[in-house]
């Protein structure tokens, strides 16, 4: 197998592109895909301050790495969920990356610890309020990332969702015809109202396998195991199904997700009206000020329930 660009020995084959690359050319390919995503979706510019949500896993650390190497002004936020050994080790990976690559680019790592803020880790909190751990986690992470971006004046928040994540999410949304989620699924969501940060996913053109290869080839030390709470999740099932389709016909994931984005782009006026709908329906939470459709936002409601349960 020879590199498509320079004909030296290739280290990775990419069946969906009918190509193979050596290490330097693969790194360039990944950087080019991210640069293309940033440009075509108008994610951010050279002057913008970016906050990357890092988990200690390959995608988010690789995203931070790529943005810094492409010359962007990117800091990161790590949310410590308090999931025993997994959180301890994932935090160590994020901090070690910040101390080396981050420090070399004068980028800093912000940290939010759920236990310090809420008085309990994510699993105890979900038990207290009788909600699934991942839904509690989702609410907390969304809230804290947005809050940090607004509070520290970042122009945009970036997450490490890759093509596999987005295709699996699309499959789930289509299977259940979640129209509202389908309308809001995309690689670049504008800050539709005051108090909401712009959110982007610069890795949407790259697969999970490609991101793992990038991390390994570029010596990024990341936590390999998934969060223990992910076991048995629907997302993993959808990813598995899509991988089986991909093996049979390379390019399936890309055709599925990019095809969706192309169709969505054709109905952009409808997309623009989503912003108008947000502006009409959202107002500041009476407790914390973050935009919400209700009087009190779901995060504040959740925390109030947890506090009541703890006091019992
Ligand atoms: S981190 Fe949180 Fe995921 Fe772990 S508890 Fe569930 S949602 S699985 S992306
Ligand atoms: Zn609130």
mmCIF file of C-alpha atoms and ligand atoms in Angstrom:
data_model
loop_
_atom_site.group_PDB
_atom_site.id
_atom_site.type_symbol
_atom_site.label_atom_id
_atom_site.label_comp_id
_atom_site.label_asym_id
_atom_site.label_seq_id
_atom_site.Cartn_x
_atom_site.Cartn_y
_atom_site.Cartn_z
ATOM 1 C CA UNK A 1 0.000 0.000 0.000
ATOM 2 C CA UNK A 2 1.519 3.320 -1.144
ATOM 3 C CA UNK A 3 0.672 6.868 -0.077
ATOM 4 C CA UNK A 4 -1.666 8.523 -2.584
ATOM 5 C CA UNK A 5 0.244 11.804 -2.324
ATOM 6 C CA UNK A 6 3.948 10.991 -2.062
ATOM 7 C CA UNK A 7 4.112 7.249 -2.926
ATOM 8 C CA UNK A 8 6.121 6.281 0.176
ATOM 9 C CA UNK A 9 4.876 3.405 2.348
ATOM 10 C CA UNK A 10 1.328 4.094 3.579
ATOM 11 C CA UNK A 11 0.343 3.599 7.236
ATOM 12 C CA UNK A 12 -3.430 3.854 6.786
ATOM 13 C CA UNK A 13 -5.911 2.983 4.065
ATOM 14 C CA UNK A 14 -9.119 5.001 3.675
ATOM 15 C CA UNK A 15 -11.534 2.864 1.639
ATOM 16 C CA UNK A 16 -14.223 5.583 1.618
ATOM 17 C CA UNK A 17 -11.808 7.886 -0.228
ATOM 18 C CA UNK A 18 -10.234 5.063 -2.195
ATOM 19 C CA UNK A 19 -6.900 6.277 -0.818
ATOM 20 C CA UNK A 20 -3.987 5.445 1.491
ATOM 21 C CA UNK A 21 -1.570 7.825 3.238
ATOM 22 C CA UNK A 22 1.832 7.857 4.934
ATOM 23 C CA UNK A 23 2.003 9.493 8.375
ATOM 24 C CA UNK A 24 2.796 13.114 7.360
ATOM 25 C CA UNK A 25 0.337 13.065 4.450
ATOM 26 C CA UNK A 26 -2.394 11.576 6.676
ATOM 27 C CA UNK A 27 -1.849 14.340 9.251
ATOM 28 C CA UNK A 28 -2.132 16.901 6.442
ATOM 29 C CA UNK A 29 -5.299 15.154 5.190
ATOM 30 C CA UNK A 30 -6.889 15.406 8.673
ATOM 31 C CA UNK A 31 -5.893 19.064 9.053
ATOM 32 C CA UNK A 32 -7.307 19.802 5.571
ATOM 33 C CA UNK A 33 -10.618 18.132 6.413
ATOM 34 C CA UNK A 34 -10.939 20.241 9.578
ATOM 35 C CA UNK A 35 -9.958 23.428 7.716
ATOM 36 C CA UNK A 36 -12.598 22.615 5.085
ATOM 37 C CA UNK A 37 -15.249 22.056 7.760
ATOM 38 C CA UNK A 38 -14.402 25.375 9.450
ATOM 39 C CA UNK A 39 -14.576 27.270 6.160
ATOM 40 C CA UNK A 40 -17.633 25.682 4.572
ATOM 41 C CA UNK A 41 -19.732 25.952 7.740
ATOM 42 C CA UNK A 42 -18.320 29.389 8.658
ATOM 43 C CA UNK A 43 -17.476 28.094 12.124
ATOM 44 C CA UNK A 44 -14.967 30.746 13.256
ATOM 45 C CA UNK A 45 -12.152 32.994 12.124
ATOM 46 C CA UNK A 46 -8.548 33.673 13.119
ATOM 47 C CA UNK A 47 -9.505 36.353 15.641
ATOM 48 C CA UNK A 48 -12.183 34.325 17.410
ATOM 49 C CA UNK A 49 -11.599 32.792 20.821
ATOM 50 C CA UNK A 50 -12.619 29.130 20.851
ATOM 51 C CA UNK A 51 -13.478 26.960 23.846
ATOM 52 C CA UNK A 52 -12.972 23.242 23.144
ATOM 53 C CA UNK A 53 -14.919 20.775 25.288
ATOM 54 C CA UNK A 54 -12.363 18.098 26.229
ATOM 55 C CA UNK A 55 -13.101 14.760 27.898
ATOM 56 C CA UNK A 56 -9.617 13.201 27.847
ATOM 57 C CA UNK A 57 -10.716 10.994 24.912
ATOM 58 C CA UNK A 58 -9.133 10.877 21.447
ATOM 59 C CA UNK A 59 -11.588 13.083 19.552
ATOM 60 C CA UNK A 60 -11.627 16.092 21.843
ATOM 61 C CA UNK A 61 -7.868 16.082 22.534
ATOM 62 C CA UNK A 62 -7.144 15.623 18.818
ATOM 63 C CA UNK A 63 -9.506 18.511 18.034
ATOM 64 C CA UNK A 64 -7.691 20.778 20.479
ATOM 65 C CA UNK A 65 -4.362 19.655 18.984
ATOM 66 C CA UNK A 66 -5.499 20.331 15.407
ATOM 67 C CA UNK A 67 -6.953 23.771 16.160
ATOM 68 C CA UNK A 68 -3.760 24.849 17.937
ATOM 69 C CA UNK A 69 -1.588 23.532 15.110
ATOM 70 C CA UNK A 70 -3.765 25.308 12.543
ATOM 71 C CA UNK A 71 -3.030 28.523 14.468
ATOM 72 C CA UNK A 72 -6.394 29.140 16.133
ATOM 73 C CA UNK A 73 -6.844 30.682 19.588
ATOM 74 C CA UNK A 74 -8.273 27.672 21.423
ATOM 75 C CA UNK A 75 -8.590 27.036 25.161
ATOM 76 C CA UNK A 76 -10.386 24.017 26.611
ATOM 77 C CA UNK A 77 -12.824 23.062 29.338
ATOM 78 C CA UNK A 78 -12.853 19.727 31.150
ATOM 79 C CA UNK A 79 -15.930 18.805 33.179
ATOM 80 C CA UNK A 80 -15.082 16.347 35.950
ATOM 81 C CA UNK A 81 -18.196 14.175 36.269
ATOM 82 C CA UNK A 82 -17.036 12.330 39.379
ATOM 83 C CA UNK A 83 -17.277 8.830 37.861
ATOM 84 C CA UNK A 84 -14.619 7.119 40.025
ATOM 85 C CA UNK A 85 -11.501 5.848 38.318
ATOM 86 C CA UNK A 86 -12.710 6.796 34.839
ATOM 87 C CA UNK A 87 -12.962 10.488 35.754
ATOM 88 C CA UNK A 88 -9.649 10.468 37.604
ATOM 89 C CA UNK A 89 -7.795 8.988 34.649
ATOM 90 C CA UNK A 90 -9.543 11.012 31.958
ATOM 91 C CA UNK A 91 -8.761 14.197 33.909
ATOM 92 C CA UNK A 92 -5.080 13.202 34.101
ATOM 93 C CA UNK A 93 -4.982 12.785 30.305
ATOM 94 C CA UNK A 94 -6.605 16.167 29.692
ATOM 95 C CA UNK A 95 -4.292 17.913 32.169
ATOM 96 C CA UNK A 96 -1.160 16.232 30.777
ATOM 97 C CA UNK A 97 -2.095 17.348 27.270
ATOM 98 C CA UNK A 98 -2.747 20.895 28.519
ATOM 99 C CA UNK A 99 0.634 20.955 30.303
ATOM 100 C CA UNK A 100 2.511 19.932 27.148
ATOM 101 C CA UNK A 101 0.849 20.791 23.823
ATOM 102 C CA UNK A 102 -1.536 23.364 25.335
ATOM 103 C CA UNK A 103 1.245 25.167 27.234
ATOM 104 C CA UNK A 104 3.463 25.253 24.139
ATOM 105 C CA UNK A 105 0.691 27.224 22.392
ATOM 106 C CA UNK A 106 -0.123 29.365 25.453
ATOM 107 C CA UNK A 107 -3.553 27.751 25.681
ATOM 108 C CA UNK A 108 -5.186 27.042 29.018
ATOM 109 C CA UNK A 109 -7.456 24.361 30.443
ATOM 110 C CA UNK A 110 -10.500 25.365 32.509
ATOM 111 C CA UNK A 111 -11.936 22.786 34.886
ATOM 112 C CA UNK A 112 -15.424 22.366 36.272
ATOM 113 C CA UNK A 113 -15.909 19.731 38.978
ATOM 114 C CA UNK A 114 -19.522 18.576 39.314
ATOM 115 C CA UNK A 115 -19.003 17.274 42.847
ATOM 116 C CA UNK A 116 -17.640 20.615 44.104
ATOM 117 C CA UNK A 117 -20.473 22.530 42.512
ATOM 118 C CA UNK A 118 -23.439 20.221 43.164
ATOM 119 C CA UNK A 119 -22.284 18.355 46.281
ATOM 120 C CA UNK A 120 -22.319 14.963 44.521
ATOM 121 C CA UNK A 121 -20.968 13.250 41.398
ATOM 122 C CA UNK A 122 -23.120 12.492 38.380
ATOM 123 C CA UNK A 123 -24.181 8.986 39.475
ATOM 124 C CA UNK A 124 -25.306 10.069 42.953
ATOM 125 C CA UNK A 125 -27.125 13.047 41.457
ATOM 126 C CA UNK A 126 -29.056 10.840 39.005
ATOM 127 C CA UNK A 127 -29.995 8.452 41.816
ATOM 128 C CA UNK A 128 -31.241 11.363 43.904
ATOM 129 C CA UNK A 129 -33.463 12.739 41.174
ATOM 130 C CA UNK A 130 -34.415 9.355 39.646
ATOM 131 C CA UNK A 131 -33.145 10.139 36.173
ATOM 132 C CA UNK A 132 -30.865 8.083 33.889
ATOM 133 C CA UNK A 133 -27.190 8.981 34.441
ATOM 134 C CA UNK A 134 -26.578 9.965 30.809
ATOM 135 C CA UNK A 135 -29.523 12.342 30.684
ATOM 136 C CA UNK A 136 -28.385 14.034 33.931
ATOM 137 C CA UNK A 137 -24.875 14.172 32.496
ATOM 138 C CA UNK A 138 -26.072 15.654 29.191
ATOM 139 C CA UNK A 139 -27.987 18.435 30.951
ATOM 140 C CA UNK A 140 -25.018 19.279 33.188
ATOM 141 C CA UNK A 141 -22.409 19.236 30.418
ATOM 142 C CA UNK A 142 -24.511 21.338 28.031
ATOM 143 C CA UNK A 143 -25.199 23.845 30.794
ATOM 144 C CA UNK A 144 -21.643 24.097 32.113
ATOM 145 C CA UNK A 145 -20.020 24.385 28.672
ATOM 146 C CA UNK A 146 -22.409 27.101 27.644
ATOM 147 C CA UNK A 147 -21.998 28.915 30.933
ATOM 148 C CA UNK A 148 -18.194 28.809 30.747
ATOM 149 C CA UNK A 149 -18.217 30.065 27.138
ATOM 150 C CA UNK A 150 -20.493 32.993 28.010
ATOM 151 C CA UNK A 151 -18.806 33.834 31.322
ATOM 152 C CA UNK A 152 -15.278 33.846 29.892
ATOM 153 C CA UNK A 153 -16.308 35.594 26.672
ATOM 154 C CA UNK A 154 -15.480 32.911 24.123
ATOM 155 C CA UNK A 155 -16.885 33.450 20.628
ATOM 156 C CA UNK A 156 -17.615 29.807 19.979
ATOM 157 C CA UNK A 157 -17.674 26.422 21.667
ATOM 158 C CA UNK A 158 -16.250 23.416 19.786
ATOM 159 C CA UNK A 159 -16.910 19.739 20.494
ATOM 160 C CA UNK A 160 -15.099 16.659 19.187
ATOM 161 C CA UNK A 161 -18.124 14.928 17.612
ATOM 162 C CA UNK A 162 -16.928 13.003 14.560
ATOM 163 C CA UNK A 163 -18.713 11.580 11.502
ATOM 164 C CA UNK A 164 -19.576 8.336 13.342
ATOM 165 C CA UNK A 165 -21.148 10.288 16.234
ATOM 166 C CA UNK A 166 -23.191 12.469 13.911
ATOM 167 C CA UNK A 167 -24.304 9.621 11.634
ATOM 168 C CA UNK A 168 -25.363 7.540 14.690
ATOM 169 C CA UNK A 169 -27.248 10.498 16.092
ATOM 170 C CA UNK A 170 -28.941 11.090 12.749
ATOM 171 C CA UNK A 171 -29.954 7.419 12.566
ATOM 172 C CA UNK A 172 -31.488 7.643 16.056
ATOM 173 C CA UNK A 173 -33.324 10.860 15.194
ATOM 174 C CA UNK A 174 -34.659 9.410 11.932
ATOM 175 C CA UNK A 175 -35.716 6.099 13.491
ATOM 176 C CA UNK A 176 -37.809 7.982 16.008
ATOM 177 C CA UNK A 177 -38.705 10.889 13.692
ATOM 178 C CA UNK A 178 -37.443 13.428 16.209
ATOM 179 C CA UNK A 179 -38.234 16.398 14.001
ATOM 180 C CA UNK A 180 -37.138 19.051 16.438
ATOM 181 C CA UNK A 181 -33.762 17.352 16.931
ATOM 182 C CA UNK A 182 -33.397 16.822 13.161
ATOM 183 C CA UNK A 183 -33.887 20.536 12.575
ATOM 184 C CA UNK A 184 -31.200 21.347 15.096
ATOM 185 C CA UNK A 185 -28.691 18.680 14.085
ATOM 186 C CA UNK A 186 -25.809 20.247 12.235
ATOM 187 C CA UNK A 187 -22.080 21.017 12.475
ATOM 188 C CA UNK A 188 -22.625 24.711 13.218
ATOM 189 C CA UNK A 189 -25.381 26.074 15.447
ATOM 190 C CA UNK A 190 -25.547 29.847 15.713
ATOM 191 C CA UNK A 191 -25.877 31.726 18.985
ATOM 192 C CA UNK A 192 -29.578 32.242 18.301
ATOM 193 C CA UNK A 193 -30.252 34.285 21.445
ATOM 194 C CA UNK A 194 -28.283 36.271 24.003
ATOM 195 C CA UNK A 195 -26.853 33.859 26.576
ATOM 196 C CA UNK A 196 -26.355 30.944 24.159
ATOM 197 C CA UNK A 197 -22.866 30.367 22.757
ATOM 198 C CA UNK A 198 -22.347 29.383 19.121
ATOM 199 C CA UNK A 199 -21.617 25.623 18.907
ATOM 200 C CA UNK A 200 -19.539 23.893 16.245
ATOM 201 C CA UNK A 201 -18.290 20.377 15.405
ATOM 202 C CA UNK A 202 -15.143 20.713 13.271
ATOM 203 C CA UNK A 203 -14.547 16.913 13.095
ATOM 204 C CA UNK A 204 -17.792 16.062 11.285
ATOM 205 C CA UNK A 205 -15.912 15.159 8.085
ATOM 206 C CA UNK A 206 -13.676 12.578 9.851
ATOM 207 C CA UNK A 207 -14.522 9.093 11.124
ATOM 208 C CA UNK A 208 -13.821 7.618 14.533
ATOM 209 C CA UNK A 209 -11.189 5.319 13.024
ATOM 210 C CA UNK A 210 -9.450 8.248 11.359
ATOM 211 C CA UNK A 211 -9.430 10.225 14.618
ATOM 212 C CA UNK A 212 -7.985 7.259 16.529
ATOM 213 C CA UNK A 213 -5.264 6.926 13.879
ATOM 214 C CA UNK A 214 -4.529 10.669 14.060
ATOM 215 C CA UNK A 215 -4.217 10.522 17.863
ATOM 216 C CA UNK A 216 -1.917 7.494 17.798
ATOM 217 C CA UNK A 217 0.266 8.760 14.938
ATOM 218 C CA UNK A 218 0.619 12.167 16.609
ATOM 219 C CA UNK A 219 1.383 10.636 20.020
ATOM 220 C CA UNK A 220 -1.633 12.078 21.776
ATOM 221 C CA UNK A 221 -2.027 10.241 25.075
ATOM 222 C CA UNK A 222 -5.797 9.741 25.545
ATOM 223 C CA UNK A 223 -8.090 7.586 27.656
ATOM 224 C CA UNK A 224 -8.896 4.582 25.497
ATOM 225 C CA UNK A 225 -11.895 3.158 27.336
ATOM 226 C CA UNK A 226 -15.352 4.650 26.949
ATOM 227 C CA UNK A 227 -17.203 6.121 29.914
ATOM 228 C CA UNK A 228 -18.520 3.083 31.862
ATOM 229 C CA UNK A 229 -22.040 4.554 31.703
ATOM 230 C CA UNK A 230 -22.065 4.232 27.898
ATOM 231 C CA UNK A 231 -22.303 0.442 28.092
ATOM 232 C CA UNK A 232 -25.439 -0.855 26.365
ATOM 233 C CA UNK A 233 -26.379 2.600 25.040
ATOM 234 C CA UNK A 234 -28.440 3.026 21.859
ATOM 235 C CA UNK A 235 -25.678 5.198 20.394
ATOM 236 C CA UNK A 236 -23.194 2.318 20.532
ATOM 237 C CA UNK A 237 -25.768 0.056 18.856
ATOM 238 C CA UNK A 238 -26.359 2.569 16.043
ATOM 239 C CA UNK A 239 -22.598 2.979 15.572
ATOM 240 C CA UNK A 240 -22.204 -0.778 15.350
ATOM 241 C CA UNK A 241 -24.968 -1.082 12.729
ATOM 242 C CA UNK A 242 -23.448 1.750 10.674
ATOM 243 C CA UNK A 243 -19.993 0.158 10.896
ATOM 244 C CA UNK A 244 -21.379 -3.083 9.508
ATOM 245 C CA UNK A 245 -22.937 -1.194 6.604
ATOM 246 C CA UNK A 246 -19.684 0.729 6.111
ATOM 247 C CA UNK A 247 -17.680 -2.502 5.912
ATOM 248 C CA UNK A 248 -19.973 -3.804 3.188
ATOM 249 C CA UNK A 249 -20.054 -0.524 1.272
ATOM 250 C CA UNK A 250 -17.411 2.062 2.193
ATOM 251 C CA UNK A 251 -18.725 5.618 2.268
ATOM 252 C CA UNK A 252 -22.175 4.764 3.688
ATOM 253 C CA UNK A 253 -21.797 6.931 6.810
ATOM 254 C CA UNK A 254 -20.530 9.871 4.802
ATOM 255 C CA UNK A 255 -23.311 9.595 2.198
ATOM 256 C CA UNK A 256 -25.901 9.322 4.958
ATOM 257 C CA UNK A 257 -24.785 12.301 7.065
ATOM 258 C CA UNK A 258 -23.464 14.626 4.368
ATOM 259 C CA UNK A 259 -26.549 13.846 2.264
ATOM 260 C CA UNK A 260 -28.681 14.963 5.188
ATOM 261 C CA UNK A 261 -26.689 18.203 5.493
ATOM 262 C CA UNK A 262 -27.074 18.915 1.758
ATOM 263 C CA UNK A 263 -30.834 18.501 1.991
ATOM 264 C CA UNK A 264 -30.935 20.633 5.110
ATOM 265 C CA UNK A 265 -28.957 23.388 3.340
ATOM 266 C CA UNK A 266 -31.584 23.503 0.564
ATOM 267 C CA UNK A 267 -34.225 24.335 3.151
ATOM 268 C CA UNK A 268 -32.060 27.003 4.840
ATOM 269 C CA UNK A 269 -34.897 29.546 4.981
ATOM 270 C CA UNK A 270 -36.623 27.067 7.282
ATOM 271 C CA UNK A 271 -33.378 26.829 9.215
ATOM 272 C CA UNK A 272 -33.196 30.606 9.552
ATOM 273 C CA UNK A 273 -36.713 30.589 10.882
ATOM 274 C CA UNK A 274 -35.530 28.189 13.602
ATOM 275 C CA UNK A 275 -33.564 31.135 14.953
ATOM 276 C CA UNK A 276 -36.672 33.270 14.891
ATOM 277 C CA UNK A 277 -38.561 30.509 16.734
ATOM 278 C CA UNK A 278 -35.786 30.403 19.372
ATOM 279 C CA UNK A 279 -35.943 34.151 19.767
ATOM 280 C CA UNK A 280 -39.702 34.028 20.226
ATOM 281 C CA UNK A 281 -39.694 31.120 22.685
ATOM 282 C CA UNK A 282 -36.587 31.570 24.800
ATOM 283 C CA UNK A 283 -36.149 33.957 27.697
ATOM 284 C CA UNK A 284 -33.757 34.108 30.678
ATOM 285 C CA UNK A 285 -34.197 31.511 33.449
ATOM 286 C CA UNK A 286 -35.502 33.329 36.529
ATOM 287 C CA UNK A 287 -32.916 31.524 38.648
ATOM 288 C CA UNK A 288 -29.671 31.649 36.608
ATOM 289 C CA UNK A 289 -30.354 33.736 33.507
ATOM 290 C CA UNK A 290 -29.521 31.101 30.850
ATOM 291 C CA UNK A 291 -32.066 30.986 28.015
ATOM 292 C CA UNK A 292 -34.938 28.540 28.500
ATOM 293 C CA UNK A 293 -38.482 27.914 27.269
ATOM 294 C CA UNK A 294 -39.808 27.452 30.821
ATOM 295 C CA UNK A 295 -39.701 29.864 33.729
ATOM 296 C CA UNK A 296 -36.817 27.984 35.353
ATOM 297 C CA UNK A 297 -34.304 26.104 33.143
ATOM 298 C CA UNK A 298 -33.962 22.312 33.287
ATOM 299 C CA UNK A 299 -30.535 22.565 34.953
ATOM 300 C CA UNK A 300 -31.792 24.756 37.803
ATOM 301 C CA UNK A 301 -34.877 22.526 38.239
ATOM 302 C CA UNK A 302 -32.670 19.461 38.386
ATOM 303 C CA UNK A 303 -30.302 21.008 40.920
ATOM 304 C CA UNK A 304 -33.186 22.174 43.095
ATOM 305 C CA UNK A 305 -34.609 18.631 43.132
ATOM 306 C CA UNK A 306 -31.188 17.225 44.052
ATOM 307 C CA UNK A 307 -30.782 19.732 46.893
ATOM 308 C CA UNK A 308 -34.219 18.846 48.274
ATOM 309 C CA UNK A 309 -33.417 15.111 48.109
ATOM 310 C CA UNK A 310 -30.042 15.658 49.817
ATOM 311 C CA UNK A 311 -31.648 17.623 52.641
ATOM 312 C CA UNK A 312 -34.054 14.764 53.435
HETATM 313 S S1 LIG B 1 -20.027 10.859 29.625
HETATM 314 FE FE1 LIG B 1 -22.013 11.291 30.480
HETATM 315 FE FE2 LIG B 1 -21.513 10.094 28.147
HETATM 316 FE FE3 LIG B 1 -20.705 8.949 30.428
HETATM 317 S S2 LIG B 1 -22.397 9.531 31.760
HETATM 318 FE FE4 LIG B 1 -23.322 9.038 29.794
HETATM 319 S S3 LIG B 1 -23.428 10.978 28.788
HETATM 320 S S4 LIG B 1 -21.731 7.933 28.705
HETATM 321 S S5 LIG B 1 -21.104 11.028 26.190
HETATM 322 ZN ZN1 LIG B 2 -31.347 28.228 35.253
#
